[in-house]
Amino acid sequence: MEPQADIAVIGLAVMGQNLILNMNDHGFTVVAFNRTVSKVDAFLANEAKGTRIIGAHSLPEMVALLKRPRRVMLMVKAGSAVDEFIEHLLPLLEPGDIIIDGGNSLFEDTIRRVKYVESKGLLYIGTGVSGGEEGARHGPSIMPGGSPAAWEHLKPIFQAIAAKVADGSPCCDWVGEGGAGHYVKMTHNGIEYGDMQLICEAYQLLKGGLGLTPDEMHPVFAEWNQGELNSYLIEITRDILAKKDDDDGAPLVDKILDTAGQKGTGKWTVMSSQELGIPITLIAEAVYSRCVSAMKDQRVAAAKVFPPSNPRFAGDRQAWVNDIRRALYASKIISYTQGYLLMRAAAQHYGWNLNYGGIALMWRGGCIIRSAFLGDIKRAFDKHPGLTNLLLDPFFKKAIKGCARSWRKVVGTAVRKGIPVPAFSTALAFFDGLRSARLPANLLQAQRDYFGAHTYERVDQPRGQFFHTNWTGTGGRVASSTYTV
Ligand code: 6PG
């Protein structure tokens, strides 16, 4: 068998198939393999018919078809399947060959796999691929990390198939070593959770607060998509609101059960934020909001015990619509500020040299959170690569200030009316916390010292000196050790 293929892709679910077709469109010869080999034949006979795509019926056959260094991309379910394929592939490959995992793997698994595969003399890449089926087929956002030596061999393929922004730059670049690619993709997904929750809260405010129907909301989202909120998620929301049920022509969205699912990447983002001590409060609320939504039976029961009062907002409807838009925009700025704080902390902790403007560019097109807004973030980092907090960038500072009144009005009114807006309100609480030079943590430290001799620092002494007070006169003089997790 002549080695003629540029890359192998294992896993013929929809993402795998579409990536293969995308690679084929860009002139690469791909060999396709699937554990259930009948899927290979079905793919060649249907979607891949008339293309240059080759099918393999075994891993040895697949490997024999590959040019060197061999590039093998796994598009299989995250978890044990990835480890199993690595074990099957290692004896068939040779030093310098590259294994790529394009699934939503946990970054810690990727860190472990990079080390393991490199210990065998091969190279390993863990890459985020975002954009759903459509993105995979016509241009995803691709976030590769792992063994740096592999990048030159993957760059031509990945950058060719990735989405492009207006100036032609690909939404794919090297992210960093170890699990950096999967970490950035995980953060993308966390932000995706946040964006979706914010849009859902805006929808709830339009629906509950203003009594708008899906048909009435459709033009609202269409208009929002023309401005600073322009994004894929606003665009699909606009289209979802216009979609009618085939059976009776009523809005389909009203027929969908209000319990959200989740596959875990949002939860992982929050878990990592807890490890690193970074308050990504909006993403956390977005994850928990899905959990609250899943408590359907309890919600139905509680709604009978605590029936909502009239949730309608008084006053000019158009003015409210604009207030809600501004509250959504301000909350979104907070969410991305938090997401970038998280990536900065992770970079420091794991030793990655992340390019924050480059990440904004990778997310600018192709992925689920793609938006005009990411162009503004890219510009902020271009102007000031060391920017530690997005809110301090002049563009975002001005934007937040311009939205503040509406944001407070919307959150305040929603709270009074009993409309749940956890993401809008946690964003505002974070903002108010951040701009408080003094928080009540002095009292908290006093409480800790009172009951546990945990010590405190003083405002009139240099940082790093710890004091203990015998608050009751009955406690001892001995303090507990001072350490912070
Ligand atoms: C993407 C998506 C993709 C997937 C999510 C869904 O970037 O293309 O994020 O990775 O749709 O994992 O996540 P949930 O099922 O948890 O909502």
Short mmCIF file of C-alpha atoms and ligand atoms in Angstrom, two decimals:
data_model
loop_
_atom_site.label_atom_id
_atom_site.label_comp_id
_atom_site.label_asym_id
_atom_site.label_seq_id
_atom_site.Cartn_x
_atom_site.Cartn_y
_atom_site.Cartn_z
CA MET A 1 0.00 0.00 0.00
CA GLU A 2 1.39 3.39 -1.04
CA PRO A 3 1.46 5.99 1.73
CA GLN A 4 -0.64 8.65 0.10
CA ALA A 5 -2.83 10.16 2.81
CA ASP A 6 -2.04 13.42 4.60
CA ILE A 7 -3.99 12.63 7.74
CA ALA A 8 -6.20 9.95 9.27
CA VAL A 9 -9.39 10.71 11.15
CA ILE A 10 -10.81 8.13 13.53
CA GLY A 11 -14.48 8.50 14.48
CA LEU A 12 -17.21 9.00 11.95
CA ALA A 13 -19.86 10.72 14.02
CA VAL A 14 -21.04 13.98 12.52
CA MET A 15 -18.07 16.12 13.67
CA GLY A 16 -15.54 13.59 12.37
CA GLN A 17 -17.29 13.19 9.03
CA ASN A 18 -17.61 16.92 8.50
CA LEU A 19 -13.97 17.62 9.39
CA ILE A 20 -12.90 14.97 6.88
CA LEU A 21 -15.07 16.51 4.14
CA ASN A 22 -13.69 19.94 5.01
CA MET A 23 -10.10 18.65 4.75
CA ASN A 24 -10.95 17.01 1.44
CA ASP A 25 -12.36 20.31 0.12
CA HIS A 26 -9.02 21.93 0.91
CA GLY A 27 -7.03 19.41 -1.12
CA PHE A 28 -5.90 17.05 1.62
CA THR A 29 -6.14 13.30 1.25
CA VAL A 30 -7.81 11.84 4.31
CA VAL A 31 -8.08 8.25 5.43
CA ALA A 32 -11.18 7.57 7.48
CA PHE A 33 -11.58 4.89 10.12
CA ASN A 34 -14.29 3.99 12.60
CA ARG A 35 -14.42 1.33 15.30
CA THR A 36 -17.64 -0.01 13.78
CA VAL A 37 -16.15 -0.45 10.32
CA SER A 38 -19.50 -0.69 8.51
CA LYS A 39 -19.71 3.07 9.14
CA VAL A 40 -16.60 3.53 6.98
CA ASP A 41 -18.30 1.88 4.00
CA ALA A 42 -21.53 3.79 4.59
CA PHE A 43 -19.58 7.07 4.71
CA LEU A 44 -17.69 6.29 1.48
CA ALA A 45 -20.89 5.28 -0.28
CA ASN A 46 -22.80 8.38 0.78
CA GLU A 47 -21.33 11.63 2.18
CA ALA A 48 -17.81 10.92 0.86
CA LYS A 49 -18.91 9.61 -2.54
CA GLY A 50 -16.94 11.15 -5.42
CA THR A 51 -14.25 12.59 -3.12
CA ARG A 52 -10.57 11.68 -2.62
CA ILE A 53 -11.34 10.26 0.83
CA ILE A 54 -10.00 6.75 1.49
CA GLY A 55 -11.57 4.26 3.88
CA ALA A 56 -9.60 1.91 6.12
CA HIS A 57 -11.02 -1.22 7.72
CA SER A 58 -8.34 -1.67 10.35
CA LEU A 59 -5.85 0.51 12.19
CA PRO A 60 -2.80 -1.16 10.54
CA GLU A 61 -4.34 -0.54 7.12
CA MET A 62 -5.03 3.08 8.08
CA VAL A 63 -1.49 3.65 9.35
CA ALA A 64 0.05 2.09 6.24
CA LEU A 65 -1.77 4.63 4.07
CA LEU A 66 -0.27 7.65 5.87
CA LYS A 67 2.65 9.79 4.74
CA ARG A 68 5.33 10.50 7.40
CA PRO A 69 5.22 11.93 9.97
CA ARG A 70 1.90 10.23 10.36
CA ARG A 71 -0.94 12.39 11.62
CA VAL A 72 -3.82 10.57 13.27
CA MET A 73 -6.75 12.60 14.56
CA LEU A 74 -9.20 11.13 17.07
CA MET A 75 -12.75 12.44 16.85
CA VAL A 76 -14.14 10.07 19.47
CA LYS A 77 -16.04 10.57 22.70
CA ALA A 78 -13.90 12.20 25.40
CA GLY A 79 -12.77 9.85 28.15
CA SER A 80 -11.60 6.25 28.05
CA ALA A 81 -12.06 5.89 24.28
CA VAL A 82 -9.19 8.32 23.74
CA ASP A 83 -6.87 6.34 26.02
CA GLU A 84 -7.87 3.10 24.35
CA PHE A 85 -7.09 4.41 20.87
CA ILE A 86 -3.75 5.78 22.06
CA GLU A 87 -2.87 2.28 23.30
CA HIS A 88 -3.93 0.73 19.98
CA LEU A 89 -2.01 3.29 17.94
CA LEU A 90 1.29 3.42 19.81
CA PRO A 91 2.60 0.04 18.58
CA LEU A 92 1.63 0.93 14.99
CA LEU A 93 3.28 4.37 14.92
CA GLU A 94 6.91 5.45 15.16
CA PRO A 95 8.83 8.31 16.77
CA GLY A 96 7.87 11.68 15.37
CA ASP A 97 4.34 10.58 14.44
CA ILE A 98 1.49 12.67 15.84
CA ILE A 99 -1.69 11.69 17.65
CA ILE A 100 -4.31 14.43 17.80
CA ASP A 101 -7.37 14.47 20.03
CA GLY A 102 -10.06 16.78 18.61
CA GLY A 103 -12.76 15.98 21.18
CA ASN A 104 -13.84 17.94 24.24
CA SER A 105 -11.33 16.25 26.53
CA LEU A 106 -10.61 17.39 30.06
CA PHE A 107 -7.39 19.43 29.91
CA GLU A 108 -5.86 17.45 32.78
CA ASP A 109 -6.28 14.26 30.73
CA THR A 110 -4.53 16.03 27.87
CA ILE A 111 -1.64 17.10 30.11
CA ARG A 112 -1.24 13.46 31.14
CA ARG A 113 -1.53 12.14 27.57
CA VAL A 114 1.00 14.61 26.17
CA LYS A 115 3.54 13.42 28.74
CA TYR A 116 2.74 9.77 28.12
CA VAL A 117 2.85 9.88 24.33
CA GLU A 118 5.99 12.03 24.35
CA SER A 119 7.61 9.47 26.67
CA LYS A 120 7.17 6.98 23.80
CA GLY A 121 8.92 9.34 21.37
CA LEU A 122 5.75 10.47 19.61
CA LEU A 123 4.00 13.81 19.59
CA TYR A 124 0.55 14.60 20.99
CA ILE A 125 -1.92 17.38 20.34
CA GLY A 126 -5.12 18.10 22.25
CA THR A 127 -7.19 20.52 20.28
CA GLY A 128 -10.47 22.25 20.82
CA VAL A 129 -12.70 22.26 17.76
CA SER A 130 -15.70 24.54 17.97
CA GLY A 131 -18.54 25.41 15.68
CA GLY A 132 -20.80 22.39 15.77
CA GLU A 133 -21.59 20.39 12.63
CA GLU A 134 -21.74 23.40 10.39
CA GLY A 135 -18.42 24.76 11.64
CA ALA A 136 -16.66 21.43 11.23
CA ARG A 137 -17.91 21.22 7.66
CA HIS A 138 -17.20 24.78 6.50
CA GLY A 139 -14.76 26.34 8.96
CA PRO A 140 -14.46 25.70 12.69
CA SER A 141 -12.41 27.52 15.27
CA ILE A 142 -9.48 25.25 16.14
CA MET A 143 -7.45 25.62 19.36
CA PRO A 144 -4.45 23.26 19.32
CA GLY A 145 -2.03 22.66 22.17
CA GLY A 146 0.37 19.92 23.26
CA SER A 147 3.75 18.98 21.77
CA PRO A 148 5.11 22.15 20.11
CA ALA A 149 7.12 20.14 17.55
CA ALA A 150 3.86 18.84 16.07
CA TRP A 151 2.51 22.27 15.18
CA GLU A 152 4.51 22.79 11.95
CA HIS A 153 3.08 19.52 10.64
CA LEU A 154 -0.51 20.41 11.48
CA LYS A 155 -0.56 24.12 10.78
CA PRO A 156 -1.10 23.83 6.99
CA ILE A 157 -4.09 21.51 7.44
CA PHE A 158 -5.69 23.18 10.46
CA GLN A 159 -5.31 26.73 9.23
CA ALA A 160 -6.65 25.76 5.78
CA ILE A 161 -9.83 24.21 7.16
CA ALA A 162 -10.44 26.77 9.94
CA ALA A 163 -12.87 29.66 9.70
CA LYS A 164 -11.38 32.94 8.47
CA VAL A 165 -12.11 36.45 9.72
CA ALA A 166 -12.74 39.36 7.34
CA ASP A 167 -9.03 40.01 6.65
CA GLY A 168 -8.48 36.31 5.89
CA SER A 169 -6.75 35.41 9.19
CA PRO A 170 -7.56 31.84 10.25
CA CYS A 171 -9.39 31.18 13.50
CA CYS A 172 -6.68 28.73 14.47
CA ASP A 173 -3.25 29.23 15.94
CA TRP A 174 -0.90 27.52 18.33
CA VAL A 175 -2.26 27.89 21.86
CA GLY A 176 0.47 26.40 24.05
CA GLU A 177 2.03 23.32 25.58
CA GLY A 178 0.40 20.47 27.49
CA GLY A 179 -3.33 20.90 27.96
CA ALA A 180 -3.44 24.57 26.86
CA GLY A 181 -5.57 23.93 23.76
CA HIS A 182 -8.18 21.98 25.65
CA TYR A 183 -8.10 24.50 28.50
CA VAL A 184 -8.88 27.34 26.12
CA LYS A 185 -11.65 25.29 24.51
CA MET A 186 -13.06 24.48 27.96
CA THR A 187 -13.08 28.19 28.80
CA HIS A 188 -14.76 28.86 25.47
CA ASN A 189 -17.48 26.42 26.47
CA GLY A 190 -17.84 28.01 29.90
CA ILE A 191 -18.27 31.38 28.24
CA GLU A 192 -20.72 29.73 25.83
CA TYR A 193 -22.77 28.62 28.86
CA GLY A 194 -22.68 32.21 30.16
CA ASP A 195 -23.68 33.77 26.85
CA MET A 196 -26.57 31.34 26.47
CA GLN A 197 -27.81 31.94 30.01
CA LEU A 198 -27.67 35.72 29.51
CA ILE A 199 -29.70 35.45 26.33
CA CYS A 200 -32.20 33.19 28.11
CA GLU A 201 -32.56 35.74 30.91
CA ALA A 202 -33.14 38.51 28.37
CA TYR A 203 -35.77 36.29 26.74
CA GLN A 204 -37.41 35.70 30.12
CA LEU A 205 -37.47 39.44 30.84
CA LEU A 206 -39.01 40.17 27.45
CA LYS A 207 -41.51 37.36 27.95
CA GLY A 208 -42.39 37.70 31.66
CA GLY A 209 -41.63 41.37 32.20
CA LEU A 210 -43.00 42.80 28.96
CA GLY A 211 -45.33 40.01 27.84
CA LEU A 212 -43.77 39.71 24.37
CA THR A 213 -44.56 36.66 22.27
CA PRO A 214 -41.84 34.80 20.31
CA ASP A 215 -43.10 36.53 17.15
CA GLU A 216 -42.71 39.89 18.86
CA MET A 217 -39.27 38.99 20.17
CA HIS A 218 -37.98 37.88 16.79
CA PRO A 219 -37.49 41.45 15.47
CA VAL A 220 -36.00 42.50 18.82
CA PHE A 221 -33.24 39.91 18.47
CA ALA A 222 -32.89 40.74 14.78
CA GLU A 223 -32.25 44.35 15.75
CA TRP A 224 -29.89 43.42 18.58
CA ASN A 225 -27.91 41.39 16.10
CA GLN A 226 -27.19 44.55 14.13
CA GLY A 227 -25.44 46.25 17.05
CA GLU A 228 -22.85 45.56 19.72
CA LEU A 229 -24.45 42.18 20.53
CA ASN A 230 -23.94 40.91 16.97
CA SER A 231 -23.10 37.22 17.39
CA TYR A 232 -23.92 33.71 16.32
CA LEU A 233 -25.91 32.98 19.49
CA ILE A 234 -28.10 36.10 19.11
CA GLU A 235 -28.59 35.21 15.45
CA ILE A 236 -29.75 31.66 16.15
CA THR A 237 -31.99 32.93 18.96
CA ARG A 238 -33.65 35.28 16.44
CA ASP A 239 -34.24 32.31 14.12
CA ILE A 240 -35.39 29.96 16.89
CA LEU A 241 -38.05 32.50 17.93
CA ALA A 242 -39.48 32.54 14.41
CA LYS A 243 -39.63 28.76 14.05
CA LYS A 244 -43.13 27.23 14.07
CA ASP A 245 -44.21 23.78 15.13
CA ASP A 246 -45.03 21.63 12.09
CA ASP A 247 -48.18 20.30 13.77
CA ASP A 248 -50.06 23.46 14.62
CA GLY A 249 -47.94 26.38 13.47
CA ALA A 250 -47.46 27.68 17.02
CA PRO A 251 -44.00 28.88 18.07
CA LEU A 252 -41.85 25.79 18.54
CA VAL A 253 -39.86 27.31 21.40
CA ASP A 254 -43.01 27.35 23.56
CA LYS A 255 -43.37 23.59 23.12
CA ILE A 256 -39.88 22.73 24.33
CA LEU A 257 -39.57 21.41 27.89
CA ASP A 258 -37.66 23.84 30.11
CA THR A 259 -35.00 21.47 31.47
CA ALA A 260 -31.47 22.01 30.19
CA GLY A 261 -28.89 19.29 29.61
CA GLN A 262 -25.12 19.60 29.91
CA LYS A 263 -22.15 17.49 28.94
CA GLY A 264 -19.72 18.79 31.54
CA THR A 265 -17.40 21.39 30.03
CA GLY A 266 -19.15 24.24 31.88
CA LYS A 267 -18.82 22.32 35.13
CA TRP A 268 -15.11 21.69 34.44
CA THR A 269 -14.58 25.41 33.88
CA VAL A 270 -16.12 26.18 37.25
CA MET A 271 -14.15 23.38 38.94
CA SER A 272 -10.91 24.77 37.53
CA SER A 273 -11.87 28.28 38.65
CA GLN A 274 -12.34 26.93 42.18
CA GLU A 275 -8.90 25.33 42.04
CA LEU A 276 -7.31 28.56 40.86
CA GLY A 277 -9.39 30.86 43.08
CA ILE A 278 -10.79 32.93 40.23
CA PRO A 279 -14.37 34.20 40.57
CA ILE A 280 -16.04 33.27 37.30
CA THR A 281 -19.36 33.88 38.99
CA LEU A 282 -21.36 34.28 35.82
CA ILE A 283 -20.33 30.95 34.32
CA ALA A 284 -20.98 29.30 37.70
CA GLU A 285 -24.50 30.76 37.76
CA ALA A 286 -25.02 29.58 34.19
CA VAL A 287 -24.08 26.02 35.18
CA TYR A 288 -26.27 26.12 38.29
CA SER A 289 -29.15 27.62 36.31
CA ARG A 290 -29.11 24.51 34.16
CA CYS A 291 -29.23 22.47 37.37
CA VAL A 292 -32.20 24.50 38.67
CA SER A 293 -33.93 24.04 35.32
CA ALA A 294 -33.48 20.28 35.67
CA MET A 295 -35.43 20.33 39.00
CA LYS A 296 -38.66 20.52 37.03
CA ASP A 297 -40.90 18.59 39.42
CA GLN A 298 -39.73 20.54 42.44
CA ARG A 299 -40.20 23.81 40.57
CA VAL A 300 -43.73 22.91 39.58
CA ALA A 301 -44.54 21.98 43.18
CA ALA A 302 -42.94 25.14 44.60
CA ALA A 303 -44.75 27.34 42.06
CA LYS A 304 -48.02 26.17 43.61
CA VAL A 305 -46.85 27.02 47.14
CA PHE A 306 -45.24 30.35 46.21
CA PRO A 307 -47.17 31.56 43.17
CA PRO A 308 -45.50 34.46 41.38
CA SER A 309 -47.10 37.88 41.68
CA ASN A 310 -47.62 40.06 38.62
CA PRO A 311 -44.22 40.14 36.91
CA ARG A 312 -45.14 42.85 34.37
CA PHE A 313 -42.86 45.88 34.04
CA ALA A 314 -44.54 49.29 33.96
CA GLY A 315 -43.61 52.01 31.52
CA ASP A 316 -42.40 52.41 27.95
CA ARG A 317 -41.89 48.99 26.36
CA GLN A 318 -39.31 50.15 23.84
CA ALA A 319 -37.31 51.82 26.61
CA TRP A 320 -37.35 48.52 28.54
CA VAL A 321 -36.19 46.60 25.49
CA ASN A 322 -33.21 48.95 25.23
CA ASP A 323 -32.51 48.64 28.96
CA ILE A 324 -32.52 44.85 28.71
CA ARG A 325 -30.12 45.01 25.73
CA ARG A 326 -27.72 47.21 27.69
CA ALA A 327 -27.96 44.97 30.77
CA LEU A 328 -27.16 41.97 28.57
CA TYR A 329 -24.19 43.72 27.01
CA ALA A 330 -22.76 44.86 30.37
CA SER A 331 -23.17 41.36 31.83
CA LYS A 332 -21.46 39.89 28.80
CA ILE A 333 -18.48 42.20 29.31
CA ILE A 334 -18.26 40.92 32.89
CA SER A 335 -18.44 37.30 31.75
CA TYR A 336 -15.55 37.71 29.30
CA THR A 337 -13.59 39.70 31.88
CA GLN A 338 -13.95 36.74 34.24
CA GLY A 339 -13.13 34.19 31.51
CA TYR A 340 -9.93 36.03 30.64
CA LEU A 341 -8.99 36.29 34.32
CA LEU A 342 -9.36 32.53 34.51
CA MET A 343 -7.16 31.87 31.48
CA ARG A 344 -4.51 34.24 32.83
CA ALA A 345 -4.46 32.40 36.17
CA ALA A 346 -4.34 29.01 34.43
CA ALA A 347 -1.47 30.16 32.20
CA GLN A 348 0.49 31.16 35.26
CA HIS A 349 -0.34 27.98 37.15
CA TYR A 350 0.38 25.55 34.31
CA GLY A 351 3.25 27.49 32.72
CA TRP A 352 1.54 28.37 29.44
CA ASN A 353 2.39 31.45 27.44
CA LEU A 354 -1.09 32.30 26.22
CA ASN A 355 -1.67 34.96 23.60
CA TYR A 356 -4.91 36.58 24.75
CA GLY A 357 -5.46 38.65 21.60
CA GLY A 358 -4.76 35.52 19.54
CA ILE A 359 -7.41 33.63 21.52
CA ALA A 360 -9.94 36.41 20.82
CA LEU A 361 -9.07 36.09 17.12
CA MET A 362 -9.52 32.30 17.25
CA TRP A 363 -12.97 32.87 18.79
CA ARG A 364 -13.83 35.74 16.46
CA GLY A 365 -15.11 33.33 13.80
CA GLY A 366 -16.15 29.72 13.43
CA CYS A 367 -16.96 28.91 17.04
CA ILE A 368 -20.23 29.02 18.96
CA ILE A 369 -19.37 32.26 20.81
CA ARG A 370 -18.21 34.07 17.67
CA SER A 371 -19.21 37.71 17.75
CA ALA A 372 -18.30 41.25 16.80
CA PHE A 373 -17.53 41.71 20.50
CA LEU A 374 -14.49 39.40 20.23
CA GLY A 375 -13.09 41.82 17.66
CA ASP A 376 -13.25 44.51 20.36
CA ILE A 377 -11.46 42.19 22.79
CA LYS A 378 -8.79 41.49 20.17
CA ARG A 379 -8.29 45.23 19.69
CA ALA A 380 -8.02 45.75 23.46
CA PHE A 381 -5.19 43.18 23.69
CA ASP A 382 -3.52 44.49 20.53
CA LYS A 383 -3.34 47.93 22.14
CA HIS A 384 -2.22 46.58 25.49
CA PRO A 385 -0.96 42.95 25.44
CA GLY A 386 -0.36 43.00 29.22
CA LEU A 387 -3.97 43.97 29.99
CA THR A 388 -4.88 42.11 33.19
CA ASN A 389 -8.54 43.04 33.38
CA LEU A 390 -10.73 43.72 30.38
CA LEU A 391 -12.82 46.22 32.35
CA LEU A 392 -9.83 48.53 32.58
CA ASP A 393 -9.53 48.82 28.79
CA PRO A 394 -10.85 52.26 27.75
CA PHE A 395 -13.35 50.78 25.24
CA PHE A 396 -14.94 48.43 27.77
CA LYS A 397 -14.74 50.97 30.58
CA LYS A 398 -16.80 53.36 28.48
CA ALA A 399 -19.18 50.59 27.40
CA ILE A 400 -19.88 49.49 30.99
CA LYS A 401 -20.39 53.06 32.13
CA GLY A 402 -22.86 53.61 29.29
CA CYS A 403 -24.89 50.57 30.36
CA ALA A 404 -24.76 50.93 34.14
CA ARG A 405 -28.07 52.72 34.68
CA SER A 406 -30.06 50.30 32.53
CA TRP A 407 -28.27 47.31 34.09
CA ARG A 408 -29.22 48.37 37.65
CA LYS A 409 -32.76 49.20 36.58
CA VAL A 410 -33.28 45.81 34.92
CA VAL A 411 -31.74 43.78 37.77
CA GLY A 412 -33.56 45.83 40.43
CA THR A 413 -36.92 45.52 38.71
CA ALA A 414 -36.47 41.80 37.99
CA VAL A 415 -35.64 41.18 41.66
CA ARG A 416 -38.73 43.13 42.79
CA LYS A 417 -40.94 41.32 40.29
CA GLY A 418 -39.56 37.86 41.07
CA ILE A 419 -38.11 37.14 37.63
CA PRO A 420 -34.95 35.05 38.11
CA VAL A 421 -31.91 36.75 36.58
CA PRO A 422 -28.96 34.96 38.22
CA ALA A 423 -26.41 35.79 35.52
CA PHE A 424 -27.42 39.44 35.11
CA SER A 425 -27.35 39.97 38.86
CA THR A 426 -24.15 38.08 39.63
CA ALA A 427 -22.44 40.12 36.92
CA LEU A 428 -23.59 43.31 38.63
CA ALA A 429 -22.56 42.00 42.05
CA PHE A 430 -19.10 41.14 40.70
CA PHE A 431 -18.79 44.60 39.17
CA ASP A 432 -19.77 46.26 42.44
CA GLY A 433 -17.39 43.98 44.36
CA LEU A 434 -14.54 44.78 42.02
CA ARG A 435 -15.02 48.51 42.37
CA SER A 436 -15.18 48.32 46.18
CA ALA A 437 -11.81 49.35 47.54
CA ARG A 438 -12.97 47.99 50.88
CA LEU A 439 -15.16 44.90 51.24
CA PRO A 440 -16.58 43.45 54.47
CA ALA A 441 -13.89 40.76 54.54
CA ASN A 442 -12.35 42.60 57.51
CA LEU A 443 -15.31 41.37 59.54
CA LEU A 444 -14.96 37.91 58.05
CA GLN A 445 -11.31 37.77 59.10
CA ALA A 446 -12.32 38.86 62.56
CA GLN A 447 -14.88 36.04 62.71
CA ARG A 448 -12.28 33.49 61.56
CA ASP A 449 -9.85 34.72 64.16
CA TYR A 450 -12.55 34.76 66.86
CA PHE A 451 -13.61 31.15 66.51
CA GLY A 452 -10.47 29.54 65.11
CA ALA A 453 -7.49 31.80 65.80
CA HIS A 454 -6.96 32.01 62.04
CA THR A 455 -5.28 35.45 62.35
CA TYR A 456 -5.69 38.59 60.27
CA GLU A 457 -3.60 41.30 58.65
CA ARG A 458 -4.01 44.93 59.71
CA VAL A 459 -4.59 48.04 57.62
CA ASP A 460 -1.99 49.89 59.70
CA GLN A 461 0.76 47.27 59.34
CA PRO A 462 2.66 45.94 56.27
CA ARG A 463 1.08 43.07 54.34
CA GLY A 464 2.25 39.62 55.35
CA GLN A 465 2.23 40.23 59.10
CA PHE A 466 -0.46 38.26 60.89
CA PHE A 467 -2.12 39.09 64.18
CA HIS A 468 -4.30 37.19 66.59
CA THR A 469 -6.61 38.68 69.20
CA ASN A 470 -7.93 36.90 72.26
CA TRP A 471 -11.49 38.09 71.53
CA THR A 472 -13.25 36.65 74.57
CA GLY A 473 -10.55 36.81 77.18
CA THR A 474 -10.91 33.04 77.54
CA GLY A 475 -9.14 32.03 74.32
CA GLY A 476 -5.42 31.29 74.16
CA ARG A 477 -2.59 33.33 72.73
CA VAL A 478 -1.64 30.66 70.19
CA ALA A 479 -2.73 31.28 66.62
CA SER A 480 -3.44 28.56 64.07
CA SER A 481 -1.10 28.46 61.09
CA THR A 482 -1.75 31.00 58.34
CA TYR A 483 -2.12 29.51 54.96
CA THR A 484 -4.48 30.26 52.13
CA VAL A 485 -5.77 27.70 49.70
C1 6PG B 1 -18.71 23.93 20.34
C2 6PG B 1 -19.63 23.45 21.40
C3 6PG B 1 -19.58 21.97 21.49
C4 6PG B 1 -20.77 21.35 22.18
C5 6PG B 1 -20.86 21.64 23.64
C6 6PG B 1 -22.24 21.41 24.16
O1 6PG B 1 -17.81 24.68 20.70
O2 6PG B 1 -18.87 23.56 19.17
O3 6PG B 1 -19.27 23.98 22.63
O4 6PG B 1 -18.33 21.63 22.04
O5 6PG B 1 -21.91 21.76 21.54
O6 6PG B 1 -19.97 20.80 24.29
O7 6PG B 1 -22.14 21.45 25.51
P1 6PG B 1 -23.33 21.08 26.48
O8 6PG B 1 -23.95 19.82 25.96
O9 6PG B 1 -22.66 20.91 27.78
O10 6PG B 1 -24.28 22.23 26.42
#
